[in-house]
Coordinates of C-alpha atoms in Angstrom, one line a residue:
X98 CA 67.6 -54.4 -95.0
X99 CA 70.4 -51.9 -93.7
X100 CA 72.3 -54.2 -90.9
X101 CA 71.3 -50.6 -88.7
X102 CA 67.9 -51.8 -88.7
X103 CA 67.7 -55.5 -88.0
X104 CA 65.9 -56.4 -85.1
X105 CA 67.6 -57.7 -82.0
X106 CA 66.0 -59.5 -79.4
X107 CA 66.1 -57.9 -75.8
X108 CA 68.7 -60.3 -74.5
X109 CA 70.7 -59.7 -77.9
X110 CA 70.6 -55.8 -77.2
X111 CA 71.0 -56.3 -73.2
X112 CA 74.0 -58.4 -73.7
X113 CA 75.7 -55.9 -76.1
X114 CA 75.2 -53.0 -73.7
X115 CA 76.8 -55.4 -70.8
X116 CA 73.3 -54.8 -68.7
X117 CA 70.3 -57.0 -67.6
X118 CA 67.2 -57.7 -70.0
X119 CA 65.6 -56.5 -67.1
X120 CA 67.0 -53.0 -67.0
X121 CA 65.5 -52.5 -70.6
X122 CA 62.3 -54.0 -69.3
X123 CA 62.3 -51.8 -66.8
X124 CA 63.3 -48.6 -69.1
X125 CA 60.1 -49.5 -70.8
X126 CA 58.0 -49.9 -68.2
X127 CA 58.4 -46.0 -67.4
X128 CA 58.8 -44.6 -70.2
X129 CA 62.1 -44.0 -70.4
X130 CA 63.4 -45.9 -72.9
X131 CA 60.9 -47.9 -75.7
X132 CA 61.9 -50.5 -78.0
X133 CA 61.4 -50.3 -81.4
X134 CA 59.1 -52.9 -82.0
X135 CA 56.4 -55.2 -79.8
X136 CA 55.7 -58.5 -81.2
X137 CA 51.8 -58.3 -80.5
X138 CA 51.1 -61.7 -80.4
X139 CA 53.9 -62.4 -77.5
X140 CA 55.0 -59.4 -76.6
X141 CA 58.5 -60.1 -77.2
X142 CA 60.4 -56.9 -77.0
X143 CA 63.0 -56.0 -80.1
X144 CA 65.6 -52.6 -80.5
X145 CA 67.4 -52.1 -83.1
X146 CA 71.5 -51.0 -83.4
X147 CA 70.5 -47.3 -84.4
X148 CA 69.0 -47.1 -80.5
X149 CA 72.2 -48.1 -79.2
X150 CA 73.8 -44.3 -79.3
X151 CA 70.6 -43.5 -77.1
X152 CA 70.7 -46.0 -75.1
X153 CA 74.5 -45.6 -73.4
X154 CA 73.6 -42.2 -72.9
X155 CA 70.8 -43.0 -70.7
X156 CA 73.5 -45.8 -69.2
X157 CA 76.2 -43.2 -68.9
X158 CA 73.7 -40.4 -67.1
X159 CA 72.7 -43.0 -65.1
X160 CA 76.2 -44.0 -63.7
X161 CA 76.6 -40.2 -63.3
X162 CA 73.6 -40.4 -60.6
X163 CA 71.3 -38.6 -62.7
X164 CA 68.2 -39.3 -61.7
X165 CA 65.4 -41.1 -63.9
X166 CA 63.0 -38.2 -64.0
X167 CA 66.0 -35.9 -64.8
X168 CA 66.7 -38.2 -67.7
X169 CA 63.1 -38.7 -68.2
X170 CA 62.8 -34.7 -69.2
X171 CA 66.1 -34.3 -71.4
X172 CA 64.6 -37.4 -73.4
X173 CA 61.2 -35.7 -74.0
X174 CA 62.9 -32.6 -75.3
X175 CA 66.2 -33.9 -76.6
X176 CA 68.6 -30.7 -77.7
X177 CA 72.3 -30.2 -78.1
X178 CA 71.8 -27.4 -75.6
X179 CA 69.5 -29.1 -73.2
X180 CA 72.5 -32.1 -73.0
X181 CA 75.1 -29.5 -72.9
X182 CA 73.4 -28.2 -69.7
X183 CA 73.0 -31.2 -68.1
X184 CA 76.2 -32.6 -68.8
X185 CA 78.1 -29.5 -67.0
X186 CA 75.8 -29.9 -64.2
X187 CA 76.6 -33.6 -63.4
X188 CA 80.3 -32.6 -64.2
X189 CA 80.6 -30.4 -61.6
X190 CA 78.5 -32.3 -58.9
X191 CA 81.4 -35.6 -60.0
X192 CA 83.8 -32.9 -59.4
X193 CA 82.8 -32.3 -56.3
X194 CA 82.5 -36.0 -55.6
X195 CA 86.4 -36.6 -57.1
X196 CA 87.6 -34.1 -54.5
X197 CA 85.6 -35.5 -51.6
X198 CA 87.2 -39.3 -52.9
X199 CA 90.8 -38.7 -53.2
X200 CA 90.0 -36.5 -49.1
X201 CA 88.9 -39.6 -48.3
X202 CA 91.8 -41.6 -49.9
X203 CA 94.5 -39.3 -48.4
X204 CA 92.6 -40.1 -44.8
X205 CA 92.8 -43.2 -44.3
X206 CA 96.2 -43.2 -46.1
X207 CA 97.1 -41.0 -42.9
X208 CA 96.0 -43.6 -40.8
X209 CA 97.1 -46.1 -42.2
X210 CA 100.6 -44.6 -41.9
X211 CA 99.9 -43.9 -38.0
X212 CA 98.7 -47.8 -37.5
X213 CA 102.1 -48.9 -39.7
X214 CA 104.3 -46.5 -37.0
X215 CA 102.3 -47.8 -34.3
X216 CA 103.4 -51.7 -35.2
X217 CA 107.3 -50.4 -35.9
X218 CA 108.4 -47.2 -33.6
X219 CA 110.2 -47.5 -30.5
X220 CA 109.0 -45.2 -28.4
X221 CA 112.5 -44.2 -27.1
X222 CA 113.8 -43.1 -30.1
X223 CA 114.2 -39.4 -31.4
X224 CA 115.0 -39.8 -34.8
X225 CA 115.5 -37.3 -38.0
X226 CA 113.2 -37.6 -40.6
X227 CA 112.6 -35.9 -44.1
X228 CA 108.9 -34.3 -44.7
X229 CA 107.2 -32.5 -47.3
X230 CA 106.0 -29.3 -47.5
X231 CA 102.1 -29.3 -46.2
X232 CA 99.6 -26.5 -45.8
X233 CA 97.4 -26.2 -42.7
X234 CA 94.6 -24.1 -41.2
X235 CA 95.3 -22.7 -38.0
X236 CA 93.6 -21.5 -35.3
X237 CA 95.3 -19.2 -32.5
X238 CA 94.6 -20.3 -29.0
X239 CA 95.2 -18.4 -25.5
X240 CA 96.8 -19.8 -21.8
X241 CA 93.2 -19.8 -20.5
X242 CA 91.6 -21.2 -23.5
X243 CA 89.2 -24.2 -22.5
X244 CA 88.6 -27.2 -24.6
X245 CA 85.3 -26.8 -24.8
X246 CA 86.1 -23.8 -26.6
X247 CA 89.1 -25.3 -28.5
X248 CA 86.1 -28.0 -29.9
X249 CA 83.4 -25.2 -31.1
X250 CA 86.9 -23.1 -32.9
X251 CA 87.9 -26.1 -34.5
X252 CA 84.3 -27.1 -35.5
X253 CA 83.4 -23.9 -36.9
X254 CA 86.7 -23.8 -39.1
X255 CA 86.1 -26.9 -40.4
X256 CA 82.7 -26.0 -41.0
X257 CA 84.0 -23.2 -43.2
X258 CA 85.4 -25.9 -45.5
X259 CA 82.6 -27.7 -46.1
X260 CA 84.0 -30.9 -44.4
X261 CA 81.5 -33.9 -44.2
X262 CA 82.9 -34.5 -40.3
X263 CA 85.6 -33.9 -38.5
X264 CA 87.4 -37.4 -38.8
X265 CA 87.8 -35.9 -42.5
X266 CA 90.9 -33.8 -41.4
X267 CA 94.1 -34.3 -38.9
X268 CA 94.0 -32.2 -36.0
X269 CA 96.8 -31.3 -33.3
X270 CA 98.6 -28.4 -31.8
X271 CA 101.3 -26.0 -31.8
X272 CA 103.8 -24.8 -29.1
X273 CA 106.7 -22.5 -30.2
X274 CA 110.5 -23.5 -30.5
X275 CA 111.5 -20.4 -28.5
X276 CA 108.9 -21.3 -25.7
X277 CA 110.5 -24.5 -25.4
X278 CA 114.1 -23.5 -25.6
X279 CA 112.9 -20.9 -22.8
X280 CA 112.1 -24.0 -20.8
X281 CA 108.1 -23.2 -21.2
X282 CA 106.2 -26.1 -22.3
X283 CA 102.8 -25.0 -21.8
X284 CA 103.1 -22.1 -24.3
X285 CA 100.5 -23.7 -26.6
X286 CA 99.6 -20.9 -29.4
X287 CA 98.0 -22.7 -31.9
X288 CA 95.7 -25.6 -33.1
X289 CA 96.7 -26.8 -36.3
X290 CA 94.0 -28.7 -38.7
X291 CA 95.3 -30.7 -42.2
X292 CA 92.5 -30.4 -44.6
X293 CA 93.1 -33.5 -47.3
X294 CA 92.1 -31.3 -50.5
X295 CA 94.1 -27.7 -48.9
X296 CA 96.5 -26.2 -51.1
X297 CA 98.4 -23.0 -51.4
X298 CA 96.4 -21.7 -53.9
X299 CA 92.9 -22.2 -51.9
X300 CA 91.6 -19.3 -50.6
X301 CA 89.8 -19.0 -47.0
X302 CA 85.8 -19.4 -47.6
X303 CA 85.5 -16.3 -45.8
X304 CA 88.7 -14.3 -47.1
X305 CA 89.9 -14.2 -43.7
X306 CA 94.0 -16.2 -44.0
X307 CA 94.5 -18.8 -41.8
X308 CA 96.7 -20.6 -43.7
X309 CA 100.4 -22.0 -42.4
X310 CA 102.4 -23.5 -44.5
X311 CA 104.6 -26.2 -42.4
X312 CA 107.7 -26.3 -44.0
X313 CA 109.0 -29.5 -45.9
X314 CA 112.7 -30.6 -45.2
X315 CA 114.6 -32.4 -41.6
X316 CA 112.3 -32.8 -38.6
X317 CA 113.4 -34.1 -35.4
X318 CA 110.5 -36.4 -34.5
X319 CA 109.8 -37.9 -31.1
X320 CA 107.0 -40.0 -29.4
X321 CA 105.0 -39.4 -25.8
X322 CA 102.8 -42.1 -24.3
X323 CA 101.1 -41.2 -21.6
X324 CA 99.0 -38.2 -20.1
X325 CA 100.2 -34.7 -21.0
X326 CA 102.4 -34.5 -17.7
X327 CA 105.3 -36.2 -19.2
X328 CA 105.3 -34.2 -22.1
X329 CA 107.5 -31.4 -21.0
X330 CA 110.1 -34.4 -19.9
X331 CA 109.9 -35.6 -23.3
X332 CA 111.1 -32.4 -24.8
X333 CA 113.6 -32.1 -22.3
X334 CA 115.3 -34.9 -24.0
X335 CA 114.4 -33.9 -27.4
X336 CA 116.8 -30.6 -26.7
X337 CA 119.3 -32.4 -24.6
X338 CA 119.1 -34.8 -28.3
X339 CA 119.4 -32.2 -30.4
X340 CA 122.0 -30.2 -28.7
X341 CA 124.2 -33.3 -28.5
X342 CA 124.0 -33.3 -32.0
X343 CA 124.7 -30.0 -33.0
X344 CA 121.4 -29.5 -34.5
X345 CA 119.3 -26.0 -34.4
X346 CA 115.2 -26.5 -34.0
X347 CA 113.1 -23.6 -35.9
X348 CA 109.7 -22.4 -36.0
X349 CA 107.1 -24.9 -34.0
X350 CA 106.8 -28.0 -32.6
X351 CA 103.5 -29.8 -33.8
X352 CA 102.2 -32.2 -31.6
X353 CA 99.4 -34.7 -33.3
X354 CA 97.8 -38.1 -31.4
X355 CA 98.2 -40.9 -33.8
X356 CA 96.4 -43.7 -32.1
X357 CA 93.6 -42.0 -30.1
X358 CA 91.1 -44.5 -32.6
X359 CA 92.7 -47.7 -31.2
X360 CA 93.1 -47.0 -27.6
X361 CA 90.4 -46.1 -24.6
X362 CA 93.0 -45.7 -22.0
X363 CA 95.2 -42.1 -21.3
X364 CA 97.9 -44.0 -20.2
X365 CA 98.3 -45.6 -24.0
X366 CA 97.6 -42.7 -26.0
X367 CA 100.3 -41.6 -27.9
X368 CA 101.8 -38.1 -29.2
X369 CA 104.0 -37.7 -32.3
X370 CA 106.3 -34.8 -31.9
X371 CA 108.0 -33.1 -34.8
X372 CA 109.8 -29.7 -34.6
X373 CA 112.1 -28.5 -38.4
X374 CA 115.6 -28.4 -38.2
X375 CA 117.0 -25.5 -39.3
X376 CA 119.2 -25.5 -42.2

């Protein structure tokens, strides 16, 4: 007898799969997978090797979240084309899932890196960092602009990328170097949003560009706590700071709470401030 063809019992054939006799039991019992023989007297189920090619595909569509039924009907009319098809279907839905994973992943890596800031800054110090380049949707946003209406232009944005919620992207806001160096702190222009997955080479779902890319390189960076009426103090010092030190600020200042999760209080919510140095 051809090795190909000895009969293995369930447990034998479960074991070299690295599943539960009861999966198989279960294949059986709808009619998705059958074994190749039925010991009438005791019903003992057996396969054989040559089923084994069969069977991991079932195992790998399965860990694909293809459903039974979906498995049920490629099985019944097994093709070359009808596995092609399915195949690039469940490729791009794991796509899909891959992108929404590593969104994930680069979230709570950003808050992660807020919660490790919160346990080491020193909330008096304006320091000079290094950043890299990052790209952002923005949204442009008027003196008189209410939040209420800040909320729906940000939640219809995000909405346009297909977001799973809004925790899924950063959020903060915008105020331009020359309004600050004009002594204007209030000359808010922009909302910015940082989708996890955005690149350069994305285009805006509805062809419309909305994308800023915030340059990589020195940043001044700087910390508020407390209600927004201290802020314009705070940037007071962050130009007395960086005229002291000879440096020229360019483009915007972006302002972004980094701890608005673990706090209920105004009083201890902090602002990260960080405005590009000009080269």
């Amino acid at each position: 007898m051809n090795e190909k063809d000895k009969l293995l019992t369930i447990g034998q054939f479960a074991s070299m799969h690295g599943i539960n006799k009861k999966t198989l039991m279960w294949y059986d019992e709808v009619g998705l997978f059958k074994p190749a023989s039925i010991n009438p007297e005791n019903g003992y189920r057996f396969y054989t090797y040559r089923q084994s090619p069969i069977l991991e595909t079932i195992l790998l569509l399965r860990e694909s979240d293809v459903s039974i039924e979906e498995i049920k009907a490629f099985m019944e009319n097994r093709s070359a084309e009808n596995l092609k098809f399915l195949l690039e279907e469940k490729m791009e839905s794991l796509e899909r899932s891959i992108i929404h994973l590593k969104a994930i992943k680069k979230t709570l890596g950003k808050y992660h890196q807020n919660m490790s800031t919160l346990l080491n800054m020193d909330l008096t110090e304006i320091s000079i960092v290094e950043k890299e380049k990052r790209c952002l949707i923005t949204i442009d946003i008027q003196e008189d602009t209410s939040f209420e209406e800040e909320v729906e232009l940000v939640t219809a944005e995000t909405e346009k990328y297909k977001l799973g919620r809004l925790h899924d992207a950063n959020y903060g806001s915008m105020i331009p170097v020359t309004s600050l160096e004009e002594g204007d702190f209030e000359n808010y222009t922009k909302i910015f949003i940082e989708i996890p997955f955005l690149t350069e080479q994305n285009e805006h779902p509805q062809g419309k560009s909305s994308l800023h890319i915030q340059p990589g390189g020195r940043y001044l960076r700087a910390f508020h706590k407390g209600d927004w009426d201290g802020i314009p103090l705070r940037y007071q010092q962050i130009l007395a700071y960086a005229s002291g030190h000879g440096l020229k600020l360019a483009g915007y200042s972006y302002e972004m709470g980094i701890n608005e999760i673990v706090v209920d209080r105004i009083e201890d919510y902090i602002v990260q401030i960080e405005i590009p140095i000009r080269i």
